[in-house]
Amino acid sequence: MTLDVAELKSRLHKQSELIMILKSRADSEMENRKLAECKLLSELKRNQDLKEQLVQYQQKASDAEINSRVLRSNLDSLSFELLCQTSAKKLGHHLTDACIQAEPVKTFQDKSISTQRNDEECLDVYRDKFRRLSEKSNELSGLINQAKSFYLKNQKTLQISLEGLIGLITKKDNIHLRTSKDYHDHCVKWENERKTLTSQLEDERILNNDMRMKLNEAYADKSKLEDTLKKLKEQREREMKEFNANVRVKCLEEELMNSKLEMEQMKKDFEAYKIYTKELLDNERRLNKELRQLFN
């Protein structure tokens, strides 16, 4: 049973439409993939910026911790110095009490007032330094806490962004794999259909060539048969003519034979008539002779 060429063309057209649909779907998936890649690059750049900011804040936090340790060391040094001066002042009071008997009362009072003033000035200076150092330490502690808070916040944001990026990458990979698999399956299916249709078309072409050759042979046989029929017709006409001529000759021969028979019969009749007339003449002569003899 031969295949219908129109049906094959229709199937090829449907396959071409399916390929165009798959190509459009693949182009759409590629566009989505490009958008996802652009978004991924944007998120990566944003994460890189966040990482750089985190590094900067970590550096600031490290510097603040170093400054805080330095300030604490300075506070400890000042506290130790203040403690030493206070101890020295107490020791100076004990020495003054021991020397009261040797010095006059007025001289002792002057020295005591001068020493008290110096101690108050030193205490004021150290209190002012301690206050500034405490403010600087509080400021640095605030910066450290701010840096830690920003670090934790950005770390959570970075973690969320990374999870989102991982989800986007996974989704993109799944879409790409699914699209690639669908495209591969459709390509394999189309390739098999194309091979089948090509084989069927090749078989149809071979069959058409065979039919064309057979038709050409049939046309050649038909021409030969027509020539043979023409020759046979001419031969029949000749034979008919010959047959008619033979029939005519036979008829003529029969007519000739009949004519010959009639001639023979006529000859016989004529011979009989001649004999009859001769007899009549003989009888007439005899009668005439007898009559002449009678009249004589």
PDB file of N, CA and C in Angstrom, residues 3 7-9 11-12 187-205:
ATOM      1  N   LEU A   3       2.034   5.190   0.310  1.00  0.00           N
ATOM      2  CA  LEU A   3       1.721   6.295   1.209  1.00  0.00           C
ATOM      3  C   LEU A   3       1.186   7.475   0.433  1.00  0.00           C
ATOM      4  N   GLU A   7      -0.488  13.489   2.793  1.00  0.00           N
ATOM      5  CA  GLU A   7      -0.454  13.210   4.226  1.00  0.00           C
ATOM      6  C   GLU A   7       0.952  13.371   4.780  1.00  0.00           C
ATOM      7  N   LEU A   8       1.944  12.912   4.025  1.00  0.00           N
ATOM      8  CA  LEU A   8       3.338  13.072   4.459  1.00  0.00           C
ATOM      9  C   LEU A   8       3.724  14.543   4.549  1.00  0.00           C
ATOM     10  N   LYS A   9       3.300  15.334   3.553  1.00  0.00           N
ATOM     11  CA  LYS A   9       3.597  16.772   3.588  1.00  0.00           C
ATOM     12  C   LYS A   9       2.912  17.430   4.780  1.00  0.00           C
ATOM     13  N   ARG A  11       2.142  15.988   7.633  1.00  0.00           N
ATOM     14  CA  ARG A  11       2.892  15.600   8.832  1.00  0.00           C
ATOM     15  C   ARG A  11       4.200  16.372   8.946  1.00  0.00           C
ATOM     16  N   LEU A  12       4.880  16.566   7.830  1.00  0.00           N
ATOM     17  CA  LEU A  12       6.115  17.363   7.836  1.00  0.00           C
ATOM     18  C   LEU A  12       5.829  18.803   8.245  1.00  0.00           C
ATOM     19  N   CYS A 187      13.734  16.819  19.840  1.00  0.00           N
ATOM     20  CA  CYS A 187      14.664  16.689  18.708  1.00  0.00           C
ATOM     21  C   CYS A 187      14.840  15.223  18.323  1.00  0.00           C
ATOM     22  N   VAL A 188      14.954  14.355  19.369  1.00  0.00           N
ATOM     23  CA  VAL A 188      15.083  12.918  19.071  1.00  0.00           C
ATOM     24  C   VAL A 188      13.821  12.403  18.399  1.00  0.00           C
ATOM     25  N   LYS A 189      12.659  12.834  18.956  1.00  0.00           N
ATOM     26  CA  LYS A 189      11.392  12.400  18.354  1.00  0.00           C
ATOM     27  C   LYS A 189      11.276  12.900  16.924  1.00  0.00           C
ATOM     28  N   TRP A 190      11.624  14.186  16.740  1.00  0.00           N
ATOM     29  CA  TRP A 190      11.546  14.750  15.396  1.00  0.00           C
ATOM     30  C   TRP A 190      12.528  14.072  14.460  1.00  0.00           C
ATOM     31  N   GLU A 191      13.739  13.745  14.985  1.00  0.00           N
ATOM     32  CA  GLU A 191      14.738  13.076  14.150  1.00  0.00           C
ATOM     33  C   GLU A 191      14.245  11.694  13.733  1.00  0.00           C
ATOM     34  N   ASN A 192      13.628  10.986  14.710  1.00  0.00           N
ATOM     35  CA  ASN A 192      13.076   9.670  14.363  1.00  0.00           C
ATOM     36  C   ASN A 192      11.946   9.799  13.353  1.00  0.00           C
ATOM     37  N   GLU A 193      11.051  10.795  13.597  1.00  0.00           N
ATOM     38  CA  GLU A 193       9.960  11.019  12.640  1.00  0.00           C
ATOM     39  C   GLU A 193      10.516  11.406  11.277  1.00  0.00           C
ATOM     40  N   ARG A 194      11.553  12.255  11.293  1.00  0.00           N
ATOM     41  CA  ARG A 194      12.137  12.685  10.023  1.00  0.00           C
ATOM     42  C   ARG A 194      12.758  11.503   9.290  1.00  0.00           C
ATOM     43  N   LYS A 195      13.482  10.643  10.057  1.00  0.00           N
ATOM     44  CA  LYS A 195      14.072   9.468   9.421  1.00  0.00           C
ATOM     45  C   LYS A 195      12.995   8.552   8.864  1.00  0.00           C
ATOM     46  N   THR A 196      11.912   8.366   9.674  1.00  0.00           N
ATOM     47  CA  THR A 196      10.821   7.498   9.211  1.00  0.00           C
ATOM     48  C   THR A 196      10.176   8.065   7.957  1.00  0.00           C
ATOM     49  N   LEU A 197       9.880   9.384   8.013  1.00  0.00           N
ATOM     50  CA  LEU A 197       9.248  10.010   6.853  1.00  0.00           C
ATOM     51  C   LEU A 197      10.188  10.030   5.656  1.00  0.00           C
ATOM     52  N   THR A 198      11.489  10.254   5.936  1.00  0.00           N
ATOM     53  CA  THR A 198      12.456  10.230   4.830  1.00  0.00           C
ATOM     54  C   THR A 198      12.526   8.848   4.203  1.00  0.00           C
ATOM     55  N   SER A 199      12.514   7.821   5.086  1.00  0.00           N
ATOM     56  CA  SER A 199      12.527   6.451   4.567  1.00  0.00           C
ATOM     57  C   SER A 199      11.259   6.159   3.776  1.00  0.00           C
ATOM     58  N   GLN A 200      10.123   6.628   4.323  1.00  0.00           N
ATOM     59  CA  GLN A 200       8.866   6.412   3.602  1.00  0.00           C
ATOM     60  C   GLN A 200       8.851   7.164   2.279  1.00  0.00           C
ATOM     61  N   LEU A 201       9.369   8.412   2.314  1.00  0.00           N
ATOM     62  CA  LEU A 201       9.432   9.178   1.065  1.00  0.00           C
ATOM     63  C   LEU A 201      10.382   8.520   0.067  1.00  0.00           C
ATOM     64  N   GLU A 202      11.505   7.974   0.588  1.00  0.00           N
ATOM     65  CA  GLU A 202      12.441   7.284  -0.302  1.00  0.00           C
ATOM     66  C   GLU A 202      11.786   6.039  -0.898  1.00  0.00           C
ATOM     67  N   ASP A 203      11.062   5.294  -0.026  1.00  0.00           N
ATOM     68  CA  ASP A 203      10.339   4.123  -0.544  1.00  0.00           C
ATOM     69  C   ASP A 203       9.292   4.546  -1.566  1.00  0.00           C
ATOM     70  N   GLU A 204       8.593   5.670  -1.236  1.00  0.00           N
ATOM     71  CA  GLU A 204       7.585   6.169  -2.181  1.00  0.00           C
ATOM     72  C   GLU A 204       8.233   6.601  -3.491  1.00  0.00           C
ATOM     73  N   ARG A 205       9.426   7.253  -3.373  1.00  0.00           N
ATOM     74  CA  ARG A 205      10.113   7.681  -4.592  1.00  0.00           C
ATOM     75  C   ARG A 205      10.544   6.477  -5.427  1.00  0.00           C
TER      76      ARG A 205
END
